[in-house]
Coordinates of C-alpha atoms in Angstrom, one line a residue:
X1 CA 0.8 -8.0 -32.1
X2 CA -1.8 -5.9 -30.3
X3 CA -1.9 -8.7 -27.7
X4 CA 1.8 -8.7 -27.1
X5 CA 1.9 -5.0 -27.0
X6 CA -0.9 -5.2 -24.2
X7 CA 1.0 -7.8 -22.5
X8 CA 3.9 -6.2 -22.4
X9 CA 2.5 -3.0 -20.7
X10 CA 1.5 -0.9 -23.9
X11 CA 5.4 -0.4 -24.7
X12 CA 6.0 0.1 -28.7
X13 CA 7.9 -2.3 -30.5
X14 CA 9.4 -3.0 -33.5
X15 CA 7.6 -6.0 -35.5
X16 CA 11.4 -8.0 -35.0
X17 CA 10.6 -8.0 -31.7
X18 CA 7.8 -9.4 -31.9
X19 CA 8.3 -12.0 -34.0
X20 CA 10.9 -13.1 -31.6
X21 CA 9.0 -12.7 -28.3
X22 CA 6.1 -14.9 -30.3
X23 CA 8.6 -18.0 -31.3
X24 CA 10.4 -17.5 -28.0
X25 CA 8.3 -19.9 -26.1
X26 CA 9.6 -18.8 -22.6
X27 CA 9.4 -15.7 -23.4
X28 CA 6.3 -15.2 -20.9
X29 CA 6.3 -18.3 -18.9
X30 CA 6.0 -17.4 -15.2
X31 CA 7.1 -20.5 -13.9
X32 CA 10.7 -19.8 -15.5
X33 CA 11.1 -16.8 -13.7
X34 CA 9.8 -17.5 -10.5
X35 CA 12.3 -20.3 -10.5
X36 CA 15.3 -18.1 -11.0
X37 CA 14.0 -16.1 -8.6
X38 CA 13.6 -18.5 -5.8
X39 CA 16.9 -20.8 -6.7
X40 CA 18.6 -17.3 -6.2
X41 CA 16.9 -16.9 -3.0
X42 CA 17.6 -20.1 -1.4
X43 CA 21.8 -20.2 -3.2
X44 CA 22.6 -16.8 -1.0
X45 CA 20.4 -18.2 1.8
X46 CA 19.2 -14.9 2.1
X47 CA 16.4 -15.5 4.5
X48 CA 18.2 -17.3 7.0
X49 CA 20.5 -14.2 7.3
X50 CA 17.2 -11.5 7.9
X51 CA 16.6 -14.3 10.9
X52 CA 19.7 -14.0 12.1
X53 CA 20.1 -10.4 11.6
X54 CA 16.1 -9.7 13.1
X55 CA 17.2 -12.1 16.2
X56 CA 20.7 -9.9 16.6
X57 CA 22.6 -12.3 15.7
X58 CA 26.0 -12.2 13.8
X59 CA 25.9 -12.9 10.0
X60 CA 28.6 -16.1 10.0
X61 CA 29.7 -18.5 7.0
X62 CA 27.6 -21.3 8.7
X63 CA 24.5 -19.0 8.5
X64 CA 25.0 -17.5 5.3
X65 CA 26.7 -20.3 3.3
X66 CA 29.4 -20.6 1.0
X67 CA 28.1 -18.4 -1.8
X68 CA 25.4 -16.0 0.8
X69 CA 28.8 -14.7 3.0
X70 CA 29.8 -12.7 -0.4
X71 CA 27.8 -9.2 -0.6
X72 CA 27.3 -9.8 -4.0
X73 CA 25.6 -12.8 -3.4
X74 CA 23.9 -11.4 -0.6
X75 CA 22.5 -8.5 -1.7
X76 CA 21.0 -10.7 -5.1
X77 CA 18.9 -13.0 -2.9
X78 CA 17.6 -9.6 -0.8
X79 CA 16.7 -7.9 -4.2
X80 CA 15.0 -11.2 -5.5
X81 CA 12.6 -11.4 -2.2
X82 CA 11.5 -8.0 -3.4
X83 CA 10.9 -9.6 -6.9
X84 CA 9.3 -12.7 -5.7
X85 CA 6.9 -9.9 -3.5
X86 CA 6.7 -7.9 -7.0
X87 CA 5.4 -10.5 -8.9
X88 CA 3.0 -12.4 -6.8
X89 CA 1.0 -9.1 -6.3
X90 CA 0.9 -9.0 -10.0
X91 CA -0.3 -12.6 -10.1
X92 CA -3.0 -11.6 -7.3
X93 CA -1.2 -14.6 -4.9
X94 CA -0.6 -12.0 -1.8
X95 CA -0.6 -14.5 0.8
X96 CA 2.5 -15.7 -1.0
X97 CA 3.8 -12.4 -1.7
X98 CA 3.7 -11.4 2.0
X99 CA 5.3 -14.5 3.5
X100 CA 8.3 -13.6 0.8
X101 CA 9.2 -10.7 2.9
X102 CA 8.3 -11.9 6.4
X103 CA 11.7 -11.1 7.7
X104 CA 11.9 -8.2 5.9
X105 CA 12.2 -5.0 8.1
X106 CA 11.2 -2.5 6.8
X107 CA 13.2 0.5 8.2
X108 CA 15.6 3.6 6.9
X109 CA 18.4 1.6 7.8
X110 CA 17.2 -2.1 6.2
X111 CA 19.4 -3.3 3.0
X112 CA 16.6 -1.9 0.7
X113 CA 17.6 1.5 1.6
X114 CA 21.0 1.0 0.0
X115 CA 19.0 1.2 -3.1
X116 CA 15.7 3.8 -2.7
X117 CA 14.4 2.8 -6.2
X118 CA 13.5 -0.7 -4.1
X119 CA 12.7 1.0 -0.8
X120 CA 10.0 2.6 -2.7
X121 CA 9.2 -0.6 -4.8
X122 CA 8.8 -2.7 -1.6
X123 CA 6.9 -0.2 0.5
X124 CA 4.4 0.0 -2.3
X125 CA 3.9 -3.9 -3.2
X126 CA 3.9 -4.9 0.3
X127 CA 1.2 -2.1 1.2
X128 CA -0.9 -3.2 -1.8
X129 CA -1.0 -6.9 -1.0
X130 CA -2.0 -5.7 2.8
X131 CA -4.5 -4.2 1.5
X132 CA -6.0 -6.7 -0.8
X133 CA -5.9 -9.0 2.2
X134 CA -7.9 -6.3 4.1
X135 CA -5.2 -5.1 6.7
X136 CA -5.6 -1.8 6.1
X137 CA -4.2 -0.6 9.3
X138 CA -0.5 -2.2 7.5
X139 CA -1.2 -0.2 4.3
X140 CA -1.2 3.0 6.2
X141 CA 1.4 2.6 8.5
X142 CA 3.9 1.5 5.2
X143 CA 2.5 4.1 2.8
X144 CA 2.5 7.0 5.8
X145 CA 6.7 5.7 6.8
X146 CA 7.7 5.7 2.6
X147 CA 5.4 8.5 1.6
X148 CA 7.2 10.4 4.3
X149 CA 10.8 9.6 3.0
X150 CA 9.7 10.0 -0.6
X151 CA 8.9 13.8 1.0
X152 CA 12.0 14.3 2.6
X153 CA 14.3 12.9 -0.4
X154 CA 12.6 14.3 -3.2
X155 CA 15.0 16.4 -4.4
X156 CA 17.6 13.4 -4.9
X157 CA 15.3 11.5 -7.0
X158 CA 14.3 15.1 -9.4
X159 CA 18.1 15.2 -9.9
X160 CA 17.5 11.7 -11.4
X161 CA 15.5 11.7 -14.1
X162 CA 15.3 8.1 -15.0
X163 CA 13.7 7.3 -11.7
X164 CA 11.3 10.4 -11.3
X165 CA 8.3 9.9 -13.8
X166 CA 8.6 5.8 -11.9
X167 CA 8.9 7.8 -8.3
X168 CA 5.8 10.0 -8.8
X169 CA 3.9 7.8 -10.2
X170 CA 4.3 5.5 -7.4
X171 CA 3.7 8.2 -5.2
X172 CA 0.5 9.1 -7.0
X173 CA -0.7 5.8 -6.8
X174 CA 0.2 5.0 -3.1
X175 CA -1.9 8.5 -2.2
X176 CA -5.5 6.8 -3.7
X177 CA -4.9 3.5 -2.2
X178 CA -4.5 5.3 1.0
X179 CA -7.3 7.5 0.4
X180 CA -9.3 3.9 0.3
X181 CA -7.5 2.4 3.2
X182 CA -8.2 5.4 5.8
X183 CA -12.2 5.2 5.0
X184 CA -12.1 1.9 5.5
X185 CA -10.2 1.9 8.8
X186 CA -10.3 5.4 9.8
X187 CA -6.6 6.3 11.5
X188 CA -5.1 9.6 11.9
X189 CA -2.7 10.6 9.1
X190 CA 0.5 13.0 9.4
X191 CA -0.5 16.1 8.2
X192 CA 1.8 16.1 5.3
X193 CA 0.3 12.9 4.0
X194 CA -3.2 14.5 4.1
X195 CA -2.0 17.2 2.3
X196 CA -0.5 15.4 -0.6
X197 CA -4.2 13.5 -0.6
X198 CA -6.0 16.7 -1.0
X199 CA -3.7 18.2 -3.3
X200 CA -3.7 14.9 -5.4
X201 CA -7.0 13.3 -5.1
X202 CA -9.1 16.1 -4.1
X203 CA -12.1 15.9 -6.1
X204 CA -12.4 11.9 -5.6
X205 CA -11.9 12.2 -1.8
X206 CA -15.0 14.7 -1.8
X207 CA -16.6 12.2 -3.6
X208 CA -15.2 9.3 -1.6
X209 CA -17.0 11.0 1.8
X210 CA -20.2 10.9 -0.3
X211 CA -20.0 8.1 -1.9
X212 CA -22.2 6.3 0.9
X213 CA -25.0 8.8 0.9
X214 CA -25.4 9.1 -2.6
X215 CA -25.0 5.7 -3.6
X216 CA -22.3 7.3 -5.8
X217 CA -19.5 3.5 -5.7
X218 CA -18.0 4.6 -8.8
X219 CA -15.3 6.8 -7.1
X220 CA -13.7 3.7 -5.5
X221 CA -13.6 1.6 -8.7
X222 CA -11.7 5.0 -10.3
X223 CA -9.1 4.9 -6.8
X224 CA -8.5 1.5 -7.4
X225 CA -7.7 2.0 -10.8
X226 CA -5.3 4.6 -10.4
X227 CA -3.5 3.0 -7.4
X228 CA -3.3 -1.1 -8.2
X229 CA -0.5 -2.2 -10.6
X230 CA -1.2 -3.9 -13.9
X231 CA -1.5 -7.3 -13.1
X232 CA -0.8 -10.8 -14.8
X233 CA -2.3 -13.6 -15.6
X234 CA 0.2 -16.5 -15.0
X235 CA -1.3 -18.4 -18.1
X236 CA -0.7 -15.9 -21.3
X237 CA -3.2 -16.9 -24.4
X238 CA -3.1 -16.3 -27.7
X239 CA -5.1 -13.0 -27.4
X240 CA -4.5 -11.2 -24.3
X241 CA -7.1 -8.8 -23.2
X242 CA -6.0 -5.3 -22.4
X243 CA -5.4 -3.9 -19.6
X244 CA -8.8 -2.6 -18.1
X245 CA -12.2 -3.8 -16.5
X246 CA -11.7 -7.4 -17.9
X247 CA -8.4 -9.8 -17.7
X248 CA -6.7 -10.1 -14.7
X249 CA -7.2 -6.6 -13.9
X250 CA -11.0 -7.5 -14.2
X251 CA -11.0 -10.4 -11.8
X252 CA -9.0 -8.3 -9.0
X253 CA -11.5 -5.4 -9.2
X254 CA -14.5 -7.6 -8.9
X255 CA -12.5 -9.3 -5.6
X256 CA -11.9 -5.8 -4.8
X257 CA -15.8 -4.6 -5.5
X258 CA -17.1 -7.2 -3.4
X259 CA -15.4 -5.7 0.0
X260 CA -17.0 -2.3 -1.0
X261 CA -20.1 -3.6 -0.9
X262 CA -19.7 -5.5 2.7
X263 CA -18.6 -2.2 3.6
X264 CA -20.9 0.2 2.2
X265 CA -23.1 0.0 5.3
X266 CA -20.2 0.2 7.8
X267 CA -19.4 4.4 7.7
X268 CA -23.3 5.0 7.9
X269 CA -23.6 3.0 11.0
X270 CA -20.1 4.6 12.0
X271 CA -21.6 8.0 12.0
X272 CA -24.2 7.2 14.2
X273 CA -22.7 5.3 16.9
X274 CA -20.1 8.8 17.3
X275 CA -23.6 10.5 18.2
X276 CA -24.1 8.2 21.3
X277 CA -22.5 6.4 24.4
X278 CA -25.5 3.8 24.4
X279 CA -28.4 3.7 21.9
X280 CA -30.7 0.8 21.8
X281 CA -30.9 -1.5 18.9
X282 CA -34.5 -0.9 18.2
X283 CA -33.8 3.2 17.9
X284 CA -30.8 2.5 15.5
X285 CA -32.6 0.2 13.2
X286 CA -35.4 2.9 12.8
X287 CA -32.8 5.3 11.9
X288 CA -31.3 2.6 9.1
X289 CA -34.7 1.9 7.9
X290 CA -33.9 -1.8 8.8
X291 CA -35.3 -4.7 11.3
X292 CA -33.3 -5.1 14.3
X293 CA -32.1 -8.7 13.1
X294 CA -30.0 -6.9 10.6
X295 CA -29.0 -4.3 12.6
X296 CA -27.7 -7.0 14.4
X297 CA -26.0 -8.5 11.6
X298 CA -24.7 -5.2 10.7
X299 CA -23.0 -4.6 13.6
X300 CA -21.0 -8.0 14.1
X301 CA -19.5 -7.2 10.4
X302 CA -18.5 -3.9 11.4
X303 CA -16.5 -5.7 14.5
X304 CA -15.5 -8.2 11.9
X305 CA -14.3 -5.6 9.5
X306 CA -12.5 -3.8 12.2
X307 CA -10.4 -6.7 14.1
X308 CA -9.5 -7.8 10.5
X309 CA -8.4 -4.1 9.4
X310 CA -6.5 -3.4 12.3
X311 CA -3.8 -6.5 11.1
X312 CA -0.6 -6.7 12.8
X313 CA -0.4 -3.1 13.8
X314 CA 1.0 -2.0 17.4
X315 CA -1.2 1.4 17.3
X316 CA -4.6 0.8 19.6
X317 CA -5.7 3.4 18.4
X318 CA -6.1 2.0 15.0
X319 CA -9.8 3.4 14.8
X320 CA -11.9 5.9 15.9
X321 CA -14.7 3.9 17.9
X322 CA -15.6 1.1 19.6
X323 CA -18.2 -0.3 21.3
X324 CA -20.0 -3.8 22.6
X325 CA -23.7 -4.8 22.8
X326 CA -25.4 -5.9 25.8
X327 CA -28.8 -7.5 24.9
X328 CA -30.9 -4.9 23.4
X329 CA -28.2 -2.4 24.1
X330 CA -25.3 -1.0 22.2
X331 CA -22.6 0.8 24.3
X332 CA -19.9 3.0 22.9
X333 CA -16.7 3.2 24.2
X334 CA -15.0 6.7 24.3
X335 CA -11.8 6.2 21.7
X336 CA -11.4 10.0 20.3
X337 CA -8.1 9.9 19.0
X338 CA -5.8 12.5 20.8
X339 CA -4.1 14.7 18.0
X340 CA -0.4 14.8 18.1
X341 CA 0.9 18.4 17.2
X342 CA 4.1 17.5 18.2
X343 CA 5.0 15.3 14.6
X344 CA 3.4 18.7 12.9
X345 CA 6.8 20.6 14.7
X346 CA 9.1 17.7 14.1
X347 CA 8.4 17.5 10.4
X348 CA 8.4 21.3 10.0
X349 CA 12.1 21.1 11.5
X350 CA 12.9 18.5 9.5
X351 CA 12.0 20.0 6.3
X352 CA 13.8 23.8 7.6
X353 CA 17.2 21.6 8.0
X354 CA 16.8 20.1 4.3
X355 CA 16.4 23.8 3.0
X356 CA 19.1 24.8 5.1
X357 CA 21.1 22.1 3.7
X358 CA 20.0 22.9 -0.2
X359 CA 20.8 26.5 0.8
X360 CA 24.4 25.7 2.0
X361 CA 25.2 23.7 -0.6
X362 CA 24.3 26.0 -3.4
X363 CA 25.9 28.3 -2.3
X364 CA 29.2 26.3 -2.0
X365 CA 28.7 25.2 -5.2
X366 CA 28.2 29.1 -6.8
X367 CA 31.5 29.8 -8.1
X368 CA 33.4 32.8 -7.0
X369 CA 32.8 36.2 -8.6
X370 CA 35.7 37.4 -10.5
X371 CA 38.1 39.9 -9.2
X372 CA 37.3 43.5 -9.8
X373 CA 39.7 45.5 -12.2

C-alpha cells in the first residue's frame, strides 16, 4: 500500500481503493493511456488543423474531418496534445513531448487560452522539457510570456480556489527552474520576473551566484527539486520507490547533475573574458590554474554550451558575450546587453489599468447606502 500511495503522488486512500487499483491490472499501464490519448488526437485531426491554422489557412471539413469540424471534437484532440506533452515529461521522453506540440502556438489568443488552467499547464511542461534538452534560451522566453500573465491574472485565479494552491505552485516552481536557466544562459529578465525570483528563491539564488566559487553544487540539486514535476516510470513494480533521490526522479537528477558539472567551469571562465577584448590563452590558463590544452578545451564547450542554449530563439542577444580565438589569441566581441526601460513603463501601466479596473468594479458592485430618514 505504501507503494501505491507513492505512486499515486502521496494522496491518502482508503484500503478499498486499493485493493481495487491492485487487481485492476490497467490501472497504471502507460501504454493504455497514451493510446487514448493519441487515437483522440489523430480522430479530431487536430494537428492538421494547427497547420492549417499556423499557415492562415481556413479550418474546412476536408482538413478537419468528419468528427475534428465539431468544437467538441476539436477542442478534445487540442487538450490531449497538451496531455500527450504532460505525460512524456513525466516519462523523461522530451524529444517526444516537444514534437507533440510543434504546431502549438503559444500565444494569448491560442485555443489553450480558452482554458488558463492549461495555458499555464503547457507553458510549464513545454519549458521543462526545453530545458532538459538544454535550450535554455526557450525556457526563459515561455516562463518570462506565462509568468507574466499569471501576474497580470492573478486575481481571477484567487477568486478560484480550486485552481490557486495548483497555480502557485506552478508559479513557484517555474521561478527555480528559471533561476537555473538564466545562469546557465545568462538573458535579461523583465524586471517583474526578477522580482518574483528574489522574493521567492532569494536565499538559493545568493547561493546559486556562489555556488561556483565555493564548490557549494548542492543549491542546484535543491532548484531542481523544487521546480521538476514528479515523474514516472512507464514500467510500475511491485514496490515503487518514493518519490525522491532514487526512482525516476533519481535517474532525471543524475541526467540533470551531469550538465552541472560540464558547466561548472563555464561562469568562471565567463567572468574573465567580460574583463577583456583580447587576452591570450597562455595568461587565461594561469589565471584557471590549468594548461592551455584545457583551456582550450574549455573554451569550445563554452561555444558548445552556448549555440545549444540559445535553441530556437529569435533574440541575438540571447547571451551576454561572445568571442572567437585566433591562434594563441582569444578576442571578445562587445555584446552588453542594452537595458530596456521602456517594458519597466509598459508593465507599470498595465498593472495601474488592472487596479483601475478592480477599483471600478468594486465600487459598482458596493450596494447603495440607504436613504436617510
Amino acid at each position: 500500500s505504501s507503494g501505491i500511495n507513492a505512486e499515486y503522488g502521496g494522496t491518502k486512500m482508503s484500503e478499498d481503493e486499493k485493493v481495487m487499483l491492485q487487481d485492476e491490472e490497467n490501472a497504471w499501464k502507460v501504454t493504455a493511456v497514451l493510446n487514448i490519448l493519441m487515437q483522440l488526437t489523430e480522430k479530431s485531426n487536430i494537428n492538421d488543423q494547427l497547420r492549417a491554422i499556423e499557415a492562415g489557412e481556413p479550418i474546412t471539413e476536408e482538413v478537419a474531418g468528419e468528427f475534428g469540424i465539431k468544437p467538441v471534437y476539436s477542442m478534445t484532440g487540442f487538450f490531449s496534445l497538451v496531455g500527450l506533452l504532460r505525460l512524456y515529461c513525466l516519462l523523461g521522453d522530451y524529444h517526444m513531448a516537444l514534437s507533440c506540440i510543434k504546431h502549438v502556438q503559444f500565444k494569448d489568443k491560442d485555443m489553450m487560452a480558452l482554458v488558463p488552467a492549461c495555458q499555464i499547464t503547457a507553458n510549464y511542461y513545454a519549458g521543462f522539457a526545453y530545458f532538459m534538452i538544454r535550450k535554455y534560451a526557450n525556457t526563459i522566453q515561455l516562463y518570462q510570456h506565462i509568468l507574466g500573465y499569471m501576474q497580470r491574472t492573478k486575481q481571477f485565479f484567487q477568486n478560484r480556489s480550486f485552481q490557486a494552491e495548483d497555480i502557485n505552485k506552478k508559479n513557484d516552481q517555474m521561478l527555480a527552474l528559471l533561476a537555473i536557466a538564466n545562469t546557465f544562459c545568462p538573458l535579461r529578465l523583465d524586471e517583474s520576473v526578477n522580482i518574483q525570483i528574489k522574493e521567492k528563491q532569494e536565499e538559493k539564488v545568493t547561493r546559486l551566484q556562489h555556488a561556483h566559487e565555493r564548490g557549494d553544487m548542492t543549491v542546484y540539486d535543491d532548484l531542481f527539486f523544487s521546480g521538476c514535476p514528479k515523474f514516472l516510470s512507464p514500467v510500475v513494480s511491485e514496490n515503487p520507490t518514493p518519490f525522491g533521490t532514487s526512482g525516476p526522479r533519481g535517474l532525471q537528477l543524475q541526467v540533470f547533475k551531469a550538465e552541472v558539472e560540464q558547466q561548472r567551469l563555464i561562469p568562471t571562465l565567463r567572468s574573465f573574458l567580460k574583463l577583456y577584448t583580447s587576452i591570450p590563452i597562455s595568461k587565461l590558463a594561469k589565471f584557471l590554474d590549468m594548461n592551455e590544452n584545457e583551456v582550450r578545451c574549455c573554451l569550445m564547450a563554452f561555444k558548445h554550451k552556448k549555440e545549444i542554449a540559445k535553441g530556437d530563439s529569435v533574440d541575438q542577444t540571447t547571451l551576454d558575450i561572445d568571442f572567437y580565438v585566433d591562434k594563441d589569441m582569444i578576442h571578445i566581441s562587445d555584446t552588453k546587453i542594452a537595458r530596456h526601460y521602456g517594458d519597466y513603463y509598459v508593465q507599470q501601466v498595465l498593472k495601474l489599468k488592472e487596479s483601475n479596473k478592480l477599483i471600478l468594479g468594486s465600487a459598482l458592485t458596493r450596494p447603495a447606502a440607504p436613504p436617510s430618514a
